[in-house]
Short mmCIF file of C-alpha atoms (C1' of nucleotides) in Angstrom, two decimals:
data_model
loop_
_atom_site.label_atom_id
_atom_site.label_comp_id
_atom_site.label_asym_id
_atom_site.label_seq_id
_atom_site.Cartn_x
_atom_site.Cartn_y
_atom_site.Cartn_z
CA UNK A 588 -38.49 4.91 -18.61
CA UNK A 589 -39.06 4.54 -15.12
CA UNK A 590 -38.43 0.92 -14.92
CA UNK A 591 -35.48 1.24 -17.25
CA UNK A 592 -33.41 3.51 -14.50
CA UNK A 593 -34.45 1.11 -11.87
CA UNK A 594 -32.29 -1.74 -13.11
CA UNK A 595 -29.75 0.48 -14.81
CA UNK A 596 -27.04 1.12 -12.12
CA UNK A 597 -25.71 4.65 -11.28
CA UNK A 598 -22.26 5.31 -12.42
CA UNK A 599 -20.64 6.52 -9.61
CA UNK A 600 -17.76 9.19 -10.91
CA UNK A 601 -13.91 8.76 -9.95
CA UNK A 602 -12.39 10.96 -7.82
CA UNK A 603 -8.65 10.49 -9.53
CA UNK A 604 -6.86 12.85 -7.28
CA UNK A 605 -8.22 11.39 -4.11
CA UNK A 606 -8.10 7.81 -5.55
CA UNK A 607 -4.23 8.09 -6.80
CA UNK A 608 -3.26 10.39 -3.50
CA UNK A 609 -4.28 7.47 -0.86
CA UNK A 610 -1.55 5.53 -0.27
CA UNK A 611 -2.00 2.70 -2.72
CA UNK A 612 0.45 4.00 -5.98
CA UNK A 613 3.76 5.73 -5.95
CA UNK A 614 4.92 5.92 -9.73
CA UNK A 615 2.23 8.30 -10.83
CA UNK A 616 2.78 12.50 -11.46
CA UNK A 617 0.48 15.11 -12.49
CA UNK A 618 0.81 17.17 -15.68
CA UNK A 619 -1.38 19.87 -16.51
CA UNK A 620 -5.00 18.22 -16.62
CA UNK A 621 -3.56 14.66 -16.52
CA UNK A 622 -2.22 12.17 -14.40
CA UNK A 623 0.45 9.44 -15.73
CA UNK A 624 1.60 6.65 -13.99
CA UNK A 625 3.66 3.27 -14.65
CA UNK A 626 1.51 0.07 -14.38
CA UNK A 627 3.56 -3.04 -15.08
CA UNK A 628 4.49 -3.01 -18.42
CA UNK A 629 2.00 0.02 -19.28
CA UNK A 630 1.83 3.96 -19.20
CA UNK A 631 -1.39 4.96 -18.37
CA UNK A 632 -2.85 8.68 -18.68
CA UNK A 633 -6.00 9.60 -17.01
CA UNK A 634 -8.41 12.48 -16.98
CA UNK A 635 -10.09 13.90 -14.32
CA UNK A 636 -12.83 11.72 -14.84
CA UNK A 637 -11.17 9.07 -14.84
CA UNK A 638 -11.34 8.04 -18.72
CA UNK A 639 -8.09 5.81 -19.01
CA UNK A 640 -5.63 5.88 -21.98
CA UNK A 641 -2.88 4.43 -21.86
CA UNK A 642 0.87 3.11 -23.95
CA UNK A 643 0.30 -0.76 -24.52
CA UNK A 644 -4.19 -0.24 -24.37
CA UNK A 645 -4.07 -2.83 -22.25
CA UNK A 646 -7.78 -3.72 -20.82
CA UNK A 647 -7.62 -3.29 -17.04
CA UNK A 648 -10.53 -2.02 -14.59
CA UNK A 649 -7.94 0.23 -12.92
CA UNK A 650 -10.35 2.14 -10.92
CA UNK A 651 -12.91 -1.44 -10.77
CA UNK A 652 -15.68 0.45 -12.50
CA UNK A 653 -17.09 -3.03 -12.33
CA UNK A 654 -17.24 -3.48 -8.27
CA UNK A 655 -21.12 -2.61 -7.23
CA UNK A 656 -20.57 0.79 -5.21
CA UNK A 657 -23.91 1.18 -4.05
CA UNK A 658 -23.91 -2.11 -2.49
CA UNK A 659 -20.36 -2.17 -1.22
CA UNK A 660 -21.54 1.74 0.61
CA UNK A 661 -24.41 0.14 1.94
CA UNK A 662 -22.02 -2.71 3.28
CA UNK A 663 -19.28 -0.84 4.79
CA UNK A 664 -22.02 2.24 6.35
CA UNK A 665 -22.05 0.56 9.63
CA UNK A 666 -21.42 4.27 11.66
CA UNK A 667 -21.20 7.65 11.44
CA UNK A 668 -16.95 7.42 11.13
CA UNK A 669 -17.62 5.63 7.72
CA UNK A 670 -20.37 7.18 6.78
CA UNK A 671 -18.58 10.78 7.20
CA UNK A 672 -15.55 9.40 5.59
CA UNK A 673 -17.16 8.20 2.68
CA UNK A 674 -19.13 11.17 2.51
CA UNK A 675 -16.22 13.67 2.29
CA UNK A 676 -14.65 11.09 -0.48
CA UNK A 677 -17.49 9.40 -2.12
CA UNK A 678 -15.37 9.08 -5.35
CA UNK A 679 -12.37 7.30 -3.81
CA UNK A 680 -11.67 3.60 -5.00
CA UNK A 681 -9.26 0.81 -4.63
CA UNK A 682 -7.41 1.15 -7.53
CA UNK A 683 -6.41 -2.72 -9.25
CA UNK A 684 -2.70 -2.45 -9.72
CA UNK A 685 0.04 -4.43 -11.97
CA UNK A 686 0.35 -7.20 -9.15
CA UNK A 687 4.53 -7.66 -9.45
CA UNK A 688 5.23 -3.63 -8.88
CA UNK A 689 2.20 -3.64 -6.32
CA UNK A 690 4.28 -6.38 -4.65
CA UNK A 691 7.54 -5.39 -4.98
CA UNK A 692 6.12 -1.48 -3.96
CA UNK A 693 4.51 -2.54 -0.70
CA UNK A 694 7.97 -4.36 0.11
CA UNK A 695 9.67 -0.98 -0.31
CA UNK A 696 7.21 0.56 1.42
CA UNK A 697 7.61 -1.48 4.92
CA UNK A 698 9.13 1.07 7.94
CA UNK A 699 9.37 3.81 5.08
CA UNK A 700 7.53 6.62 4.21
CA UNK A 701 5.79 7.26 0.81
CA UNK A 702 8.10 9.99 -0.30
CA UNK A 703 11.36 7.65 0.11
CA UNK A 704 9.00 4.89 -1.43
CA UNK A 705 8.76 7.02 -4.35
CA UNK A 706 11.86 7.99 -5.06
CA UNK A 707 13.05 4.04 -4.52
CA UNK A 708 9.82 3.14 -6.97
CA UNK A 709 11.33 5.19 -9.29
CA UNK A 710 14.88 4.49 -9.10
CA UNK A 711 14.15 1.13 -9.83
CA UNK A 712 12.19 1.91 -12.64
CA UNK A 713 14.63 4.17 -14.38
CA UNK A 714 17.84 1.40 -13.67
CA UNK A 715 16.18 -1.80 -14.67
CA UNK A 716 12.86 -1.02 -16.92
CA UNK A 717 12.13 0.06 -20.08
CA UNK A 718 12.37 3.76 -21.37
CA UNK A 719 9.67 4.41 -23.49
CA UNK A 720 7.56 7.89 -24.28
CA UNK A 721 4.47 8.60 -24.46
CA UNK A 722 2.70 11.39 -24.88
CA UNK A 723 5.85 13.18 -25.50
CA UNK A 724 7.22 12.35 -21.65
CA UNK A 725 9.67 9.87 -20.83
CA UNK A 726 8.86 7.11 -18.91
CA UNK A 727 10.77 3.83 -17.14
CA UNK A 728 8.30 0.66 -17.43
CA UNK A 729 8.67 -0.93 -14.22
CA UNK A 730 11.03 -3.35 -14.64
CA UNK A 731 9.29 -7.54 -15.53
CA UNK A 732 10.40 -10.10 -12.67
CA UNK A 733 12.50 -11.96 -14.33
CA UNK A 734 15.13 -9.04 -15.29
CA UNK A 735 14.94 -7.91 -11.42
CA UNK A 736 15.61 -11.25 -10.43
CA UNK A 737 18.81 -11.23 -12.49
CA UNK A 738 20.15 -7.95 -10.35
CA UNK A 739 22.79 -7.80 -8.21
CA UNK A 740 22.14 -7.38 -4.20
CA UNK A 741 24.16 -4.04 -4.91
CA UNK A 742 22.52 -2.82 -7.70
CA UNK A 743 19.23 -3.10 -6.11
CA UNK A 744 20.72 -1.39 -2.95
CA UNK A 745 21.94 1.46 -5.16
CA UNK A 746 18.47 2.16 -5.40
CA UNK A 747 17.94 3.24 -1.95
CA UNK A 748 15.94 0.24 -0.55
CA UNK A 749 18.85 -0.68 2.04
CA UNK A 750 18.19 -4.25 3.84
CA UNK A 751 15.09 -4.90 1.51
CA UNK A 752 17.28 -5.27 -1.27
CA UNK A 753 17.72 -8.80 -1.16
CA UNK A 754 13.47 -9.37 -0.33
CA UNK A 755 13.06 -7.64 -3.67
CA UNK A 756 15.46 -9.85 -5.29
CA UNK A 757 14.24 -13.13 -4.06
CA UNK A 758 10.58 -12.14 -4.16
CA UNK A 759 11.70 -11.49 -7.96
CA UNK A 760 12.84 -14.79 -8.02
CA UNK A 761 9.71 -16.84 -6.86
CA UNK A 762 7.52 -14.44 -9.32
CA UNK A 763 9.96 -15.42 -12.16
CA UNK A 764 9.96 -19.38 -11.42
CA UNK A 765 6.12 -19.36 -11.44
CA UNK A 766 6.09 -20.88 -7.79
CA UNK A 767 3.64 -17.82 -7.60
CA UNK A 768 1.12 -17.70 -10.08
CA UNK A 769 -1.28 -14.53 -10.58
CA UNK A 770 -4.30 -16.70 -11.94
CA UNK A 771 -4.16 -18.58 -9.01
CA UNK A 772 -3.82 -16.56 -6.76
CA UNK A 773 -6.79 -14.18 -8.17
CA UNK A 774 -8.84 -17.63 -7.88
CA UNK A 775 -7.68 -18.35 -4.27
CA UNK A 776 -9.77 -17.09 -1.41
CA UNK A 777 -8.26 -14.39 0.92
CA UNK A 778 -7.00 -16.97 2.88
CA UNK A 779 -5.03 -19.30 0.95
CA UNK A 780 -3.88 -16.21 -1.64
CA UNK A 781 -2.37 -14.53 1.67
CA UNK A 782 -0.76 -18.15 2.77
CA UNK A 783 1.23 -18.35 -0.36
CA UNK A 784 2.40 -14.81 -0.98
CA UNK A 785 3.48 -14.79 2.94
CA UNK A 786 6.21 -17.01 1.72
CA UNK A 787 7.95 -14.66 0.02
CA UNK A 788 10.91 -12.93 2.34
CA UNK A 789 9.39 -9.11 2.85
CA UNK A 790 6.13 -10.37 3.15
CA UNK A 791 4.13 -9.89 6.33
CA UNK A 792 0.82 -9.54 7.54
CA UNK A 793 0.29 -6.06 6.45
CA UNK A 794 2.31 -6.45 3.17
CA UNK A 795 0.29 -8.98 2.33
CA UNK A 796 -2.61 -7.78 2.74
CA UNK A 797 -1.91 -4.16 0.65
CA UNK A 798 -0.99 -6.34 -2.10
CA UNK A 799 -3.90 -8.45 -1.70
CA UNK A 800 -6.27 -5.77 -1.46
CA UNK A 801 -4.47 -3.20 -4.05
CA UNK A 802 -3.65 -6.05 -6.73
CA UNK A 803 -5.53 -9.54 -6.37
CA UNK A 804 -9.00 -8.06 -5.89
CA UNK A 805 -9.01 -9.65 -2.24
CA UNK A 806 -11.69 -6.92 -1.04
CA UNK A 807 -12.14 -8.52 2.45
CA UNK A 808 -8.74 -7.82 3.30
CA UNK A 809 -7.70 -4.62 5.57
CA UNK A 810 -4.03 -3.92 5.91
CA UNK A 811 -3.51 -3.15 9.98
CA UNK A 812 -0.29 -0.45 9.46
CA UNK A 813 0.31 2.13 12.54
CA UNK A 814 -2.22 4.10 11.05
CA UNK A 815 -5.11 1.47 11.11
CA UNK A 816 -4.30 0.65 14.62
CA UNK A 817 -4.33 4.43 15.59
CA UNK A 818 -7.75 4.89 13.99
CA UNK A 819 -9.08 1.86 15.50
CA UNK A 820 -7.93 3.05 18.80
CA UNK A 821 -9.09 6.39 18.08
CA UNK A 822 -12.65 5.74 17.10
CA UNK A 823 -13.26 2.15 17.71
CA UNK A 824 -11.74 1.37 21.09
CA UNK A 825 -14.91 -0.36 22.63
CA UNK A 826 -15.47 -2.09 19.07
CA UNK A 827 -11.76 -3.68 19.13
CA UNK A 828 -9.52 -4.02 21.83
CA UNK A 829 -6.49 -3.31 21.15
CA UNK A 830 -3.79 -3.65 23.44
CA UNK A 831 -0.49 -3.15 22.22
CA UNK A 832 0.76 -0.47 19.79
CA UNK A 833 3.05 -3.06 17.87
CA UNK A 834 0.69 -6.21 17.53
CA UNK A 835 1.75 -9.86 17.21
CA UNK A 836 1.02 -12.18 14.60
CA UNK A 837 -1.85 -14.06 16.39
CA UNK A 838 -3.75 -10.64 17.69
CA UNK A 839 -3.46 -9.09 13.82
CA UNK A 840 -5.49 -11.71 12.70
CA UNK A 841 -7.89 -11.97 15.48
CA UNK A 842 -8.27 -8.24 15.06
CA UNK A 843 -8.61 -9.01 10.79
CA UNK A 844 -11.59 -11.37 11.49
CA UNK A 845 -13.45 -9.09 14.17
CA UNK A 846 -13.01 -6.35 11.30
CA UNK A 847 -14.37 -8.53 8.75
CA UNK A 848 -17.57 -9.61 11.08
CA UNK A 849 -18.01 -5.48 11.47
CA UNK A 850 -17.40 -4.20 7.93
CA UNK A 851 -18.32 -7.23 6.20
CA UNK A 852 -16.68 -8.55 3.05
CA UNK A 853 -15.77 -5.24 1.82
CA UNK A 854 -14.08 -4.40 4.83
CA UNK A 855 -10.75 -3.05 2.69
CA UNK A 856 -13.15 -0.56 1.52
CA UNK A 857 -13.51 0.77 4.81
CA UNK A 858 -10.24 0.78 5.21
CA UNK A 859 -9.35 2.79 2.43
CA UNK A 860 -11.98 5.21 3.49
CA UNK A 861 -10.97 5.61 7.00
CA UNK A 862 -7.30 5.71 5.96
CA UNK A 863 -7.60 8.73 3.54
CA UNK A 864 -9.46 10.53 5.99
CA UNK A 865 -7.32 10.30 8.94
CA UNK A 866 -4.16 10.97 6.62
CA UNK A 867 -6.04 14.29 5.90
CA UNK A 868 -6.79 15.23 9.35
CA UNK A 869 -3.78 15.21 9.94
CA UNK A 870 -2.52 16.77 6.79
CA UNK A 871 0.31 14.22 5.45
CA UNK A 872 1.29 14.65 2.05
CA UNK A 873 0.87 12.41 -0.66
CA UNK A 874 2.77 12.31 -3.94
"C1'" DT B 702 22.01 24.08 10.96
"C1'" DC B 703 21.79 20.41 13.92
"C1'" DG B 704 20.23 16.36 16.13
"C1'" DA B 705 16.67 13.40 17.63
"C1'" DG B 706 12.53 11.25 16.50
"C1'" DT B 707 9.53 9.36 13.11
"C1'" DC B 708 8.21 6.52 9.41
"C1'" DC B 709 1.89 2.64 5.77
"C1'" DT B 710 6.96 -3.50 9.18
"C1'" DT B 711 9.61 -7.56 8.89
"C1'" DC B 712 12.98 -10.64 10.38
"C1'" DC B 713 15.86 -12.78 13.59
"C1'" DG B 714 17.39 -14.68 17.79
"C1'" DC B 715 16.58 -15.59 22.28
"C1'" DA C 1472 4.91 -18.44 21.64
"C1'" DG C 1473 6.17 -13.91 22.45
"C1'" DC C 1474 9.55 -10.31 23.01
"C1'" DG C 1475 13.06 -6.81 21.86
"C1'" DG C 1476 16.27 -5.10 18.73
"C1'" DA C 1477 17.93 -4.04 14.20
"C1'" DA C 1478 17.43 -2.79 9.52
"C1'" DG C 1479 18.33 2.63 5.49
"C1'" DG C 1480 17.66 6.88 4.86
"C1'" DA C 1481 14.65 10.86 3.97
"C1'" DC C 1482 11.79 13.92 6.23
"C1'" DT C 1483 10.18 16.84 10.15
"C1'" DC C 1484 10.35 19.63 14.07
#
DNA sequence: TCGAGTCCTTCCGC
DNA sequence: AGCGGAAGGACTC
């Protein structure tokens, strides 16, 4: 008996409030004891323990039920900020995303805020995907890249995005003409994954990195957004110097790889961590 | 109610 | 290479 708990791992539970309200989804509501959210081509309901069903039963480790939590805490548990982060959320995870609408979401989301990213989210939804119900709710699919990439500049505008219309439109593009390939980029190291998706218009450092980290199970990756950089100065100002409030190119990824040699390989972990907790602090609202 | 500042950045042009 | 400015529009104080 003994020896059988040894090796079996502890399931770790899901906190799905905490999880969905940290910044990494925007297309999901709460109704009554469930939450429902667009993935892709999916609807997904989930409990609050996390139990997933969902429209199409597609088979996807949306909360990564499979990542190894007790070693990943035991990774990231460098100092008490962690420590007391994770401690106060010890059910939050990265969630694994439909990788088109995590891309074309992080493109709405640069120099926005997540209410305006979730009303955009969802305007595309309702004009270009699918209506379907489930559970008797409507719901828009979020719309395949190949039909956004037919849109008008205008149409996609009418949405509310403004000046990243035409990102979302060419992004749509290269994901339709498989110049961009999902398998390969899941197979690509952090590196060359974030080389290749950088070449879409709309893509920067930081994009690139939520979508990396939220959608191509790039763990080592840690977007650096206004908030990262004010935690870092906040609590972490002898760790990493940082001396600018709007950081180049070349100091974002010096400042990437002195994160990675701190929080190891599951340094987006961290991030998600500190990120939720600082959010709180300072009471911003989710969705 | 109003206006100014802010916002999970990126791109462009110098 | 590194910088300053612009890009929509909703929200906040």
């Amino acid at each position: 008996m003994k020896r059988f708990q040894s090796k079996m791992q502890i399931k770790q539970p899901i906190d799905v409030e905490n999880s969905i309200n940290s910044g990494q989804v925007f297309l999901w509501r709460k109704n009554k004891e469930f939450w429902y959210g667009v993935n892709g081509q999916d609807i997904l309901e989930v409990n609050k323990n996390g139990k997933i069903k969902s429209l199409q039963n597609y088979k996807t480790d949306f909360f990564r039920n499979n990542d190894n939590f007790d070693e990943i805490i035991k990774s990231i548990s460098k100092d008490k900020i962690v420590k007391n982060a994770v401690k106060k959320y010890p059910g939050l995870r990265i969630i694994k995303q439909d990788p088109f609408q995590c891309l074309i979401s992080f493109i709405v989301s640069s120099n926005s805020n997540i209410q305006k990213i979730k009303t955009n989210l969802e305007n595309i939804s309702q004009k270009f995907g699918e209506r379907v119900e489930y559970k008797d709710q409507e719901f828009f699919l979020f719309p395949n890249a190949k039909t956004l990439s037919k849109a008008s500049i205008t149409e996609i505008k009418n949405c509310g995005v403004g000046y990243r219309a035409k990102f979302i439109k060419e992004a749509s593009k290269i994901f339709a003409s498989e110049k961009i390939m999902i398998d390969d980029l899941k197979s690509s190291d952090y590196f060359d994954a974030k080389k290749k998706i950088r070449i879409i218009p709309g893509i920067g450092n930081k994009v690139a990195d939520c979508i990396l980290l939220f959608s191509l199970d790039k763990l080592e990756s840690f977007p650096l957004d206004r908030w990262m950089i004010r935690i870092l100065e906040k609590y972490y100002s002898k760790k990493f110097q940082i001396d600018t409030k709007t950081i180049t190119e070349k100091q974002y990824d010096i400042l990437h790889e002195k994160i990675v040699d701190y929080f190891g390989l599951y340094a987006g972990y961290a991030q998600q961590f500190l990120f939720k907790m600082e959010r709180e602090n300072y009471q911003k609202k989710w969705l």
